[in-house]
């Protein structure tokens, strides 16, 4: 009997936890560490090899240990190491495999609870987890709306094309698009084609799952020069987002500087240097593939304000980067703090253990005034904060602050990967300081019948799986309001809204109503 291991693409959805018969996957949603963990882990000493977790995983991240691909065999050790210092759970009395938590019933619906008419704006993971919850646990009828002509949100337009397993979570949600209690309108923009008031007037409740569609800014001189581009715009371009022009990106630079060192920064660096023939087997946009084939990029520099122990990327994404064929990973050892953090780091399983993963990586003192070295490489430069984008009519360099003063890195292209930011939603309050809609448990502050979920609710943090817990909280609040009689009575019906949507969309040639 072989145990299973969770690998790089873990989305923290925790569906695997729910189906495991022996409670061998941790942290669970009931445990404190669940909110901050980068991935879940299977205990090899408890796992019985039944494979239920692998069957349930929406992103195909779970494999038998003896079947792990070469590049992922280290995950057997990573899973086991998580349990090295854990006290084994005492064996329970009786026939159960493990001790079960006390049952809880956060939702209690009366037997005569009438079907709700709910509109959900946004078809990304946050919106679809809310739809899934409503359809599976109530008799609600759902109107599903997206301003884009294709469903998926960030799963479709934000996940790197060389991560097809992560995109498979979209297949889990797709089954609800054709559910008999769902009516879907794609290419319909709430705030332009229909107003928020019109949407609310035809439904008992409206849930906004519109994400965070803007960028955080660096607030440094030269940030708006041509050649300085947000990573969000670059990701949208290579994923074929309808709002991204095919000719929006120029890849004539040999060196690209990426400001930030989170997972998005690693994604854009990896795509810039990927083998085009390998990318041709993915769903990357045709125009992006052609540009990458013709492009000159051979070095990508990732700037991080803090040290390697505080890098924002996940350990799994950094590990994957070290297995990309033909790609060199280099640490710029300009600052002795970087060297010390790597050499003195504890095990990679420690909270600050990210630095340990760089222990075997090549170190180099780079001359940034010179052209990039031959080959393809990613340079991690920690303790470097950009203070100015240099150039007259376009970017020609980045001036960075470091411990010894300031230094100029020669480049013709800068990607800003410092985070996303929500934008105001028509008809809803908005907190400019956080880029979110103020709420109480998902209920929009100062309103009745209006709710938020996902990044517009909590800010741009957490991966795909975090939206499941987020959506559960919002739907629980909505149902409690319905039971309490706090939802406003709609003035019209969803059927009338569908007629209205078709008329409005017909004027603009929108994509689909079902």
Short mmCIF file of C-alpha atoms in Angstrom, two decimals:
data_model
loop_
_atom_site.label_atom_id
_atom_site.label_comp_id
_atom_site.label_asym_id
_atom_site.label_seq_id
_atom_site.Cartn_x
_atom_site.Cartn_y
_atom_site.Cartn_z
CA UNK A 1 0.00 0.00 0.00
CA UNK A 2 1.42 3.38 -0.98
CA UNK A 3 0.60 6.71 0.60
CA UNK A 4 -0.34 9.84 -1.33
CA UNK A 5 1.31 13.27 -1.42
CA UNK A 6 0.00 16.75 -2.20
CA UNK A 7 2.11 18.63 -4.73
CA UNK A 8 2.78 22.05 -6.26
CA UNK A 9 -0.66 22.93 -7.59
CA UNK A 10 -2.52 22.55 -4.25
CA UNK A 11 -5.27 25.19 -4.18
CA UNK A 12 -6.24 24.83 -0.47
CA UNK A 13 -9.81 24.11 -1.51
CA UNK A 14 -9.89 21.42 1.24
CA UNK A 15 -12.28 19.18 -0.69
CA UNK A 16 -9.72 16.47 -0.04
CA UNK A 17 -10.07 16.96 3.72
CA UNK A 18 -13.79 16.35 3.56
CA UNK A 19 -13.47 12.99 1.78
CA UNK A 20 -10.51 11.55 3.71
CA UNK A 21 -11.76 8.66 5.92
CA UNK A 22 -8.76 8.73 8.28
CA UNK A 23 -8.21 12.46 8.85
CA UNK A 24 -4.67 12.38 7.44
CA UNK A 25 -4.76 15.75 5.62
CA UNK A 26 -3.84 18.91 7.53
CA UNK A 27 -4.25 21.66 8.33
CA UNK A 28 -8.02 21.34 8.13
CA UNK A 29 -10.37 24.34 7.85
CA UNK A 30 -11.03 23.97 11.60
CA UNK A 31 -7.35 24.39 12.48
CA UNK A 32 -5.70 27.77 13.08
CA UNK A 33 -2.92 27.12 10.56
CA UNK A 34 -5.39 26.67 7.68
CA UNK A 35 -5.72 30.41 7.11
CA UNK A 36 -1.99 30.91 6.56
CA UNK A 37 -0.76 27.64 5.08
CA UNK A 38 0.62 27.63 1.53
CA UNK A 39 -0.56 24.08 0.92
CA UNK A 40 -2.11 21.07 2.63
CA UNK A 41 -0.14 17.96 3.58
CA UNK A 42 -0.86 14.24 3.80
CA UNK A 43 0.50 12.26 6.76
CA UNK A 44 2.23 9.21 5.22
CA UNK A 45 1.98 7.25 8.47
CA UNK A 46 -1.81 7.62 8.60
CA UNK A 47 -2.73 7.56 4.91
CA UNK A 48 -4.33 4.26 3.87
CA UNK A 49 -3.84 4.86 0.14
CA UNK A 50 -7.53 4.83 -0.72
CA UNK A 51 -7.16 7.63 -3.30
CA UNK A 52 -10.36 9.44 -2.30
CA UNK A 53 -8.43 12.71 -1.98
CA UNK A 54 -6.93 12.37 -5.46
CA UNK A 55 -10.37 11.73 -6.95
CA UNK A 56 -11.82 14.79 -5.23
CA UNK A 57 -8.96 17.23 -5.89
CA UNK A 58 -10.18 19.88 -8.38
CA UNK A 59 -6.65 20.74 -9.58
CA UNK A 60 -5.07 17.27 -9.83
CA UNK A 61 -2.46 18.02 -7.17
CA UNK A 62 -2.50 14.65 -5.37
CA UNK A 63 -0.55 11.57 -6.50
CA UNK A 64 0.62 8.26 -5.06
CA UNK A 65 4.14 8.76 -3.70
CA UNK A 66 5.56 6.00 -5.88
CA UNK A 67 4.08 7.66 -8.99
CA UNK A 68 5.37 11.18 -8.42
CA UNK A 69 7.09 12.69 -11.48
CA UNK A 70 10.81 13.33 -11.04
CA UNK A 71 10.35 17.09 -10.63
CA UNK A 72 7.84 16.52 -7.81
CA UNK A 73 9.39 13.67 -5.85
CA UNK A 74 10.55 16.13 -3.20
CA UNK A 75 6.89 16.56 -2.21
CA UNK A 76 6.95 13.15 -0.55
CA UNK A 77 9.51 14.60 1.86
CA UNK A 78 7.68 17.92 2.15
CA UNK A 79 4.42 16.20 3.13
CA UNK A 80 6.14 13.95 5.66
CA UNK A 81 8.20 16.78 7.16
CA UNK A 82 5.04 18.68 8.07
CA UNK A 83 4.22 15.94 10.58
CA UNK A 84 7.73 15.50 12.02
CA UNK A 85 7.00 17.48 15.17
CA UNK A 86 3.28 16.83 15.46
CA UNK A 87 1.96 14.75 18.32
CA UNK A 88 0.06 11.75 16.92
CA UNK A 89 -3.67 11.83 17.46
CA UNK A 90 -4.69 9.30 20.12
CA UNK A 91 -6.55 6.32 18.76
CA UNK A 92 -10.28 6.66 19.60
CA UNK A 93 -12.31 4.00 21.29
CA UNK A 94 -14.71 2.25 18.98
CA UNK A 95 -14.75 1.51 15.27
CA UNK A 96 -13.93 5.01 13.96
CA UNK A 97 -10.58 5.62 12.27
CA UNK A 98 -10.09 8.90 14.16
CA UNK A 99 -11.80 11.23 16.59
CA UNK A 100 -14.42 13.40 14.90
CA UNK A 101 -15.18 17.01 15.74
CA UNK A 102 -18.47 17.79 17.41
CA UNK A 103 -21.15 18.38 14.74
CA UNK A 104 -22.09 21.99 14.15
CA UNK A 105 -25.07 23.43 12.32
CA UNK A 106 -24.28 27.03 11.35
CA UNK A 107 -27.33 27.14 9.09
CA UNK A 108 -30.82 26.09 10.09
CA UNK A 109 -33.46 26.66 7.42
CA UNK A 110 -37.18 26.24 8.19
CA UNK A 111 -39.03 23.49 6.37
CA UNK A 112 -41.14 26.03 4.47
CA UNK A 113 -38.12 28.09 3.33
CA UNK A 114 -39.09 29.50 -0.07
CA UNK A 115 -36.67 29.37 -3.02
CA UNK A 116 -34.60 32.53 -3.23
CA UNK A 117 -33.91 34.42 -6.44
CA UNK A 118 -30.21 35.36 -6.27
CA UNK A 119 -28.04 37.18 -8.81
CA UNK A 120 -24.28 36.52 -8.75
CA UNK A 121 -22.06 39.00 -10.59
CA UNK A 122 -18.78 37.33 -11.58
CA UNK A 123 -17.98 33.79 -12.77
CA UNK A 124 -14.54 33.40 -11.19
CA UNK A 125 -13.85 31.05 -8.26
CA UNK A 126 -15.40 33.32 -5.61
CA UNK A 127 -18.66 33.71 -7.48
CA UNK A 128 -18.83 30.05 -8.47
CA UNK A 129 -18.19 28.79 -4.93
CA UNK A 130 -21.16 30.94 -3.87
CA UNK A 131 -23.27 29.53 -6.71
CA UNK A 132 -22.23 25.98 -5.82
CA UNK A 133 -23.19 26.54 -2.18
CA UNK A 134 -26.60 27.95 -3.09
CA UNK A 135 -27.44 25.23 -5.60
CA UNK A 136 -26.28 22.29 -3.50
CA UNK A 137 -27.69 23.40 -0.16
CA UNK A 138 -30.82 25.38 -1.03
CA UNK A 139 -33.44 25.48 -3.76
CA UNK A 140 -32.32 28.92 -4.92
CA UNK A 141 -32.63 30.07 -8.51
CA UNK A 142 -29.49 31.87 -9.70
CA UNK A 143 -28.89 34.52 -12.32
CA UNK A 144 -25.20 34.35 -13.22
CA UNK A 145 -23.65 37.43 -14.83
CA UNK A 146 -20.21 38.29 -16.20
CA UNK A 147 -19.12 41.35 -18.16
CA UNK A 148 -16.74 39.18 -20.23
CA UNK A 149 -17.90 36.88 -23.03
CA UNK A 150 -16.23 33.84 -21.39
CA UNK A 151 -16.63 32.43 -17.90
CA UNK A 152 -13.82 31.77 -15.44
CA UNK A 153 -12.50 35.09 -14.16
CA UNK A 154 -8.92 34.74 -12.94
CA UNK A 155 -8.96 30.97 -13.51
CA UNK A 156 -9.28 31.70 -17.22
CA UNK A 157 -7.35 34.95 -17.51
CA UNK A 158 -5.03 34.98 -14.49
CA UNK A 159 -3.50 31.49 -14.25
CA UNK A 160 -0.31 30.94 -16.25
CA UNK A 161 -0.83 28.79 -19.37
CA UNK A 162 1.85 26.34 -18.24
CA UNK A 163 -0.26 25.53 -15.14
CA UNK A 164 -3.08 23.57 -16.82
CA UNK A 165 -3.82 21.52 -13.69
CA UNK A 166 -4.72 24.69 -11.78
CA UNK A 167 -7.11 25.70 -14.55
CA UNK A 168 -8.95 22.40 -14.17
CA UNK A 169 -10.83 23.83 -11.21
CA UNK A 170 -12.87 25.57 -13.89
CA UNK A 171 -14.22 22.18 -14.94
CA UNK A 172 -15.61 21.75 -11.42
CA UNK A 173 -17.54 24.99 -11.77
CA UNK A 174 -18.62 24.48 -15.39
CA UNK A 175 -21.22 21.89 -14.41
CA UNK A 176 -23.18 24.64 -12.69
CA UNK A 177 -23.30 26.84 -15.79
CA UNK A 178 -25.92 24.52 -17.29
CA UNK A 179 -27.73 23.72 -14.05
CA UNK A 180 -31.54 23.86 -14.52
CA UNK A 181 -31.83 26.54 -11.81
CA UNK A 182 -29.20 28.80 -13.41
CA UNK A 183 -29.70 31.46 -16.06
CA UNK A 184 -26.46 32.93 -17.37
CA UNK A 185 -25.69 36.21 -19.10
CA UNK A 186 -22.19 36.72 -20.48
CA UNK A 187 -21.01 40.02 -21.92
CA UNK A 188 -23.38 41.91 -19.62
CA UNK A 189 -21.78 44.73 -17.63
CA UNK A 190 -23.56 45.70 -14.42
CA UNK A 191 -23.17 49.45 -14.21
CA UNK A 192 -23.17 49.95 -17.99
CA UNK A 193 -25.70 47.62 -19.64
CA UNK A 194 -27.89 47.37 -16.54
CA UNK A 195 -27.76 49.27 -13.28
CA UNK A 196 -27.20 47.80 -9.84
CA UNK A 197 -30.66 49.05 -8.91
CA UNK A 198 -32.28 47.23 -11.83
CA UNK A 199 -30.49 44.02 -10.90
CA UNK A 200 -31.59 44.28 -7.27
CA UNK A 201 -35.18 45.08 -8.24
CA UNK A 202 -35.55 41.67 -9.91
CA UNK A 203 -33.93 39.48 -7.22
CA UNK A 204 -34.13 38.78 -3.52
CA UNK A 205 -30.36 39.23 -3.18
CA UNK A 206 -27.32 40.12 -5.25
CA UNK A 207 -23.79 38.81 -4.62
CA UNK A 208 -20.90 40.73 -6.18
CA UNK A 209 -17.82 38.62 -6.95
CA UNK A 210 -16.04 41.11 -9.19
CA UNK A 211 -12.49 40.61 -7.95
CA UNK A 212 -9.72 43.21 -7.98
CA UNK A 213 -9.22 44.49 -11.51
CA UNK A 214 -6.75 47.32 -10.94
CA UNK A 215 -3.11 47.49 -9.84
CA UNK A 216 -1.31 48.75 -6.80
CA UNK A 217 1.11 51.51 -7.73
CA UNK A 218 4.76 52.02 -6.82
CA UNK A 219 4.38 55.80 -6.54
CA UNK A 220 7.88 56.43 -7.92
CA UNK A 221 8.95 58.86 -10.67
CA UNK A 222 8.79 57.41 -14.18
CA UNK A 223 6.30 54.68 -13.29
CA UNK A 224 4.06 55.69 -16.20
CA UNK A 225 6.80 55.70 -18.86
CA UNK A 226 6.30 53.43 -21.89
CA UNK A 227 7.95 50.13 -21.08
CA UNK A 228 6.72 50.19 -17.48
CA UNK A 229 3.82 47.72 -17.46
CA UNK A 230 1.71 46.13 -14.75
CA UNK A 231 2.09 42.39 -14.39
CA UNK A 232 -1.71 42.19 -14.44
CA UNK A 233 -1.75 43.67 -17.95
CA UNK A 234 1.03 41.31 -19.07
CA UNK A 235 -0.79 38.26 -17.69
CA UNK A 236 -4.01 39.38 -19.39
CA UNK A 237 -2.09 39.79 -22.67
CA UNK A 238 -0.59 36.30 -22.76
CA UNK A 239 -3.89 34.76 -21.66
CA UNK A 240 -5.86 36.46 -24.44
CA UNK A 241 -8.05 38.68 -22.24
CA UNK A 242 -10.58 40.59 -24.39
CA UNK A 243 -9.41 43.91 -22.94
CA UNK A 244 -5.75 43.27 -23.87
CA UNK A 245 -4.65 44.37 -27.33
CA UNK A 246 -2.54 41.73 -29.16
CA UNK A 247 0.17 44.31 -29.91
CA UNK A 248 0.25 45.77 -26.37
CA UNK A 249 3.57 44.19 -25.34
CA UNK A 250 7.01 44.76 -26.89
CA UNK A 251 9.52 42.02 -26.08
CA UNK A 252 12.57 43.56 -27.73
CA UNK A 253 14.39 44.04 -24.40
CA UNK A 254 17.12 41.55 -23.47
CA UNK A 255 16.70 42.19 -19.75
CA UNK A 256 13.35 42.61 -18.00
CA UNK A 257 13.09 43.83 -14.42
CA UNK A 258 10.13 42.58 -12.38
CA UNK A 259 9.31 44.57 -9.26
CA UNK A 260 7.99 42.10 -6.68
CA UNK A 261 8.67 38.49 -5.82
CA UNK A 262 5.28 36.88 -5.30
CA UNK A 263 3.83 34.04 -7.35
CA UNK A 264 2.68 36.40 -10.10
CA UNK A 265 6.24 37.70 -10.41
CA UNK A 266 7.51 34.13 -10.77
CA UNK A 267 4.79 33.41 -13.34
CA UNK A 268 5.67 36.32 -15.62
CA UNK A 269 9.41 35.62 -15.31
CA UNK A 270 8.90 31.96 -16.19
CA UNK A 271 6.68 32.73 -19.19
CA UNK A 272 9.13 35.34 -20.52
CA UNK A 273 11.92 32.76 -20.55
CA UNK A 274 9.94 29.61 -21.34
CA UNK A 275 10.64 27.44 -24.37
CA UNK A 276 8.08 28.60 -26.97
CA UNK A 277 7.70 25.04 -28.27
CA UNK A 278 6.66 23.98 -24.77
CA UNK A 279 4.21 26.89 -24.49
CA UNK A 280 2.74 25.95 -27.88
CA UNK A 281 1.20 22.90 -26.19
CA UNK A 282 -0.73 25.15 -23.77
CA UNK A 283 -3.66 27.52 -24.26
CA UNK A 284 -1.46 30.63 -24.42
CA UNK A 285 -2.79 33.30 -26.79
CA UNK A 286 -1.48 32.96 -30.34
CA UNK A 287 -0.26 36.56 -30.48
CA UNK A 288 1.68 36.09 -27.24
CA UNK A 289 3.33 32.90 -28.47
CA UNK A 290 4.40 34.61 -31.69
CA UNK A 291 5.86 37.55 -29.75
CA UNK A 292 7.73 35.25 -27.36
CA UNK A 293 9.22 33.34 -30.30
CA UNK A 294 10.45 36.58 -31.85
CA UNK A 295 11.38 38.24 -28.54
CA UNK A 296 14.90 38.88 -27.27
CA UNK A 297 14.38 38.44 -23.50
CA UNK A 298 17.05 36.24 -21.91
CA UNK A 299 17.34 37.61 -18.39
CA UNK A 300 14.63 38.50 -15.87
CA UNK A 301 15.54 40.25 -12.62
CA UNK A 302 13.14 39.98 -9.66
CA UNK A 303 13.44 42.81 -7.15
CA UNK A 304 12.39 42.19 -3.55
CA UNK A 305 12.36 44.90 -0.88
CA UNK A 306 13.06 42.42 1.91
CA UNK A 307 15.22 39.33 2.27
CA UNK A 308 14.70 35.78 0.97
CA UNK A 309 13.19 34.66 4.27
CA UNK A 310 10.29 37.09 3.68
CA UNK A 311 9.72 36.52 -0.04
CA UNK A 312 6.08 36.54 -1.04
CA UNK A 313 6.24 33.56 -3.42
CA UNK A 314 5.20 30.14 -2.17
CA UNK A 315 7.79 27.44 -1.63
CA UNK A 316 6.14 25.19 -4.21
CA UNK A 317 6.40 27.79 -6.98
CA UNK A 318 10.07 28.45 -6.21
CA UNK A 319 10.79 24.71 -6.22
CA UNK A 320 9.09 24.38 -9.61
CA UNK A 321 11.26 27.17 -11.01
CA UNK A 322 14.36 25.17 -10.17
CA UNK A 323 13.18 22.32 -12.40
CA UNK A 324 12.56 24.32 -15.62
CA UNK A 325 14.84 22.83 -18.32
CA UNK A 326 17.47 25.19 -19.70
CA UNK A 327 16.71 27.94 -17.17
CA UNK A 328 19.33 29.11 -14.68
CA UNK A 329 18.31 30.51 -11.30
CA UNK A 330 20.77 32.96 -9.73
CA UNK A 331 20.83 34.86 -6.44
CA UNK A 332 22.52 38.27 -6.58
CA UNK A 333 24.68 38.25 -3.44
CA UNK A 334 25.23 42.03 -3.37
CA UNK A 335 23.93 42.23 0.22
CA UNK A 336 25.50 40.14 3.03
CA UNK A 337 22.06 39.88 4.65
CA UNK A 338 20.89 37.77 1.71
CA UNK A 339 23.82 35.39 2.07
CA UNK A 340 23.35 35.09 5.82
CA UNK A 341 19.62 34.45 5.54
CA UNK A 342 20.21 31.61 3.09
CA UNK A 343 23.15 30.02 4.91
CA UNK A 344 21.59 30.26 8.37
CA UNK A 345 18.01 29.35 7.47
CA UNK A 346 16.34 26.53 9.31
CA UNK A 347 14.52 23.67 7.57
CA UNK A 348 12.31 24.60 4.64
CA UNK A 349 9.30 23.51 6.71
CA UNK A 350 9.88 26.39 9.15
CA UNK A 351 7.81 29.57 8.70
CA UNK A 352 10.97 31.41 7.59
CA UNK A 353 12.32 28.39 5.74
CA UNK A 354 11.92 29.80 2.23
CA UNK A 355 15.51 31.01 2.31
CA UNK A 356 16.71 27.43 2.80
CA UNK A 357 15.34 26.52 -0.63
CA UNK A 358 17.96 28.82 -2.18
CA UNK A 359 20.91 27.13 -0.49
CA UNK A 360 21.99 25.25 -3.61
CA UNK A 361 21.26 28.08 -6.04
CA UNK A 362 24.14 29.79 -7.87
CA UNK A 363 25.26 33.12 -6.41
CA UNK A 364 26.71 35.92 -8.47
CA UNK A 365 27.63 39.59 -8.18
CA UNK A 366 26.02 41.00 -11.33
CA UNK A 367 27.34 44.02 -13.24
CA UNK A 368 24.05 45.74 -14.09
CA UNK A 369 25.68 48.22 -16.48
CA UNK A 370 26.52 45.37 -18.85
CA UNK A 371 24.26 43.36 -21.16
CA UNK A 372 22.83 40.10 -19.76
CA UNK A 373 25.06 37.04 -19.64
CA UNK A 374 24.55 34.34 -22.31
CA UNK A 375 21.75 31.83 -21.79
CA UNK A 376 18.41 32.18 -20.06
CA UNK A 377 18.33 33.07 -16.41
CA UNK A 378 16.25 34.51 -13.58
CA UNK A 379 18.13 36.64 -11.06
CA UNK A 380 16.66 37.04 -7.56
CA UNK A 381 17.80 40.36 -6.10
CA UNK A 382 16.69 40.87 -2.51
CA UNK A 383 16.94 44.02 -0.35
CA UNK A 384 16.37 46.17 -3.44
CA UNK A 385 13.66 48.82 -3.58
CA UNK A 386 12.94 50.73 -6.82
CA UNK A 387 13.06 54.50 -6.38
CA UNK A 388 12.80 55.69 -10.00
CA UNK A 389 12.17 54.48 -13.54
CA UNK A 390 14.79 56.14 -15.72
CA UNK A 391 14.34 57.39 -19.27
CA UNK A 392 13.04 60.30 -21.31
CA UNK A 393 10.50 58.84 -23.73
CA UNK A 394 10.59 55.22 -22.51
CA UNK A 395 12.12 53.13 -19.74
CA UNK A 396 15.89 52.77 -20.01
CA UNK A 397 16.70 51.65 -16.49
CA UNK A 398 15.61 51.33 -12.88
CA UNK A 399 17.29 53.09 -9.99
CA UNK A 400 17.14 50.96 -6.85
CA UNK A 401 17.99 51.63 -3.22
CA UNK A 402 20.13 49.07 -1.43
CA UNK A 403 22.18 48.90 1.77
CA UNK A 404 25.26 50.45 0.15
CA UNK A 405 23.36 53.32 -1.51
CA UNK A 406 21.70 53.40 -4.92
CA UNK A 407 22.36 51.49 -8.12
CA UNK A 408 21.04 51.62 -11.69
CA UNK A 409 19.92 48.44 -13.46
CA UNK A 410 19.90 48.80 -17.21
CA UNK A 411 16.65 47.61 -18.81
CA UNK A 412 14.08 48.59 -21.42
CA UNK A 413 11.13 46.86 -19.76
CA UNK A 414 9.77 46.83 -16.21
CA UNK A 415 6.88 44.70 -14.99
CA UNK A 416 5.23 45.87 -11.77
CA UNK A 417 4.07 42.80 -9.83
CA UNK A 418 3.23 44.34 -6.47
CA UNK A 419 -0.40 43.31 -6.18
CA UNK A 420 -3.92 43.87 -7.38
CA UNK A 421 -6.47 46.36 -6.15
CA UNK A 422 -10.26 46.48 -6.20
CA UNK A 423 -12.17 49.24 -7.96
CA UNK A 424 -15.45 50.87 -6.93
CA UNK A 425 -18.63 49.00 -7.81
CA UNK A 426 -21.47 51.19 -9.09
CA UNK A 427 -24.08 51.71 -6.40
CA UNK A 428 -21.99 50.23 -3.54
CA UNK A 429 -19.87 51.88 -0.83
CA UNK A 430 -16.11 51.62 -1.31
CA UNK A 431 -13.13 51.84 1.04
CA UNK A 432 -10.35 53.61 -0.87
CA UNK A 433 -7.72 52.66 1.70
CA UNK A 434 -8.23 48.90 1.25
CA UNK A 435 -9.73 48.76 -2.24
CA UNK A 436 -12.66 46.73 -0.94
CA UNK A 437 -16.39 47.07 -0.33
CA UNK A 438 -17.14 47.48 3.41
CA UNK A 439 -19.14 44.54 4.74
CA UNK A 440 -20.22 42.57 7.77
CA UNK A 441 -19.81 38.85 7.17
CA UNK A 442 -20.29 39.50 3.45
CA UNK A 443 -23.33 41.80 3.80
CA UNK A 444 -22.52 45.18 2.26
CA UNK A 445 -22.49 47.85 4.94
CA UNK A 446 -25.54 50.08 4.95
CA UNK A 447 -27.55 47.90 2.55
CA UNK A 448 -30.04 45.06 2.61
CA UNK A 449 -29.96 42.24 0.10
CA UNK A 450 -26.51 43.09 -1.28
CA UNK A 451 -23.43 40.96 -0.59
CA UNK A 452 -19.78 40.58 -1.62
CA UNK A 453 -17.40 37.66 -1.89
CA UNK A 454 -13.79 37.13 -2.96
CA UNK A 455 -11.15 39.82 -3.41
CA UNK A 456 -13.63 42.71 -3.54
CA UNK A 457 -14.68 41.54 -0.06
CA UNK A 458 -11.38 40.69 1.66
CA UNK A 459 -8.73 42.24 -0.60
CA UNK A 460 -6.40 40.50 -3.09
CA UNK A 461 -5.15 37.75 -0.81
CA UNK A 462 -5.46 33.98 -0.82
CA UNK A 463 -5.56 31.56 -3.70
CA UNK A 464 -8.43 29.73 -5.36
CA UNK A 465 -9.34 27.58 -2.37
CA UNK A 466 -9.59 30.54 0.01
CA UNK A 467 -12.71 31.59 -1.86
CA UNK A 468 -14.56 28.50 -0.71
CA UNK A 469 -14.48 29.54 2.95
CA UNK A 470 -15.09 33.16 1.97
CA UNK A 471 -18.18 32.21 -0.07
CA UNK A 472 -19.52 30.00 2.72
CA UNK A 473 -19.44 32.95 5.12
CA UNK A 474 -21.27 35.22 2.67
CA UNK A 475 -23.94 32.65 1.80
CA UNK A 476 -24.46 31.89 5.50
CA UNK A 477 -25.06 35.59 6.16
CA UNK A 478 -27.44 35.82 3.19
CA UNK A 479 -29.48 32.83 4.35
CA UNK A 480 -29.64 34.16 7.91
CA UNK A 481 -30.98 37.45 6.56
CA UNK A 482 -33.56 35.57 4.50
CA UNK A 483 -34.74 33.52 7.49
CA UNK A 484 -34.99 36.72 9.55
CA UNK A 485 -37.13 38.35 6.85
CA UNK A 486 -34.50 41.06 6.30
CA UNK A 487 -34.28 40.77 2.51
CA UNK A 488 -36.17 43.42 0.51
CA UNK A 489 -39.01 42.12 -1.65
CA UNK A 490 -38.10 42.35 -5.37
CA UNK A 491 -40.37 44.56 -7.46
CA UNK A 492 -40.18 42.26 -10.48
CA UNK A 493 -39.08 38.74 -11.43
CA UNK A 494 -35.86 37.19 -12.74
CA UNK A 495 -37.74 36.28 -15.92
CA UNK A 496 -38.39 39.98 -16.52
CA UNK A 497 -34.70 40.68 -15.87
CA UNK A 498 -33.69 38.09 -18.49
CA UNK A 499 -35.85 39.90 -21.06
CA UNK A 500 -34.32 43.21 -20.02
CA UNK A 501 -30.78 41.79 -20.27
CA UNK A 502 -31.39 40.40 -23.75
CA UNK A 503 -32.71 43.77 -24.94
CA UNK A 504 -29.80 45.69 -23.48
CA UNK A 505 -27.20 43.23 -24.75
CA UNK A 506 -28.75 43.18 -28.19
CA UNK A 507 -27.84 46.84 -28.58
CA UNK A 508 -24.16 46.13 -27.90
CA UNK A 509 -23.83 42.77 -29.57
CA UNK A 510 -23.03 40.91 -26.33
CA UNK A 511 -22.06 37.29 -26.25
CA UNK A 512 -24.46 34.89 -24.62
CA UNK A 513 -27.68 34.49 -22.69
CA UNK A 514 -28.79 31.09 -21.56
#
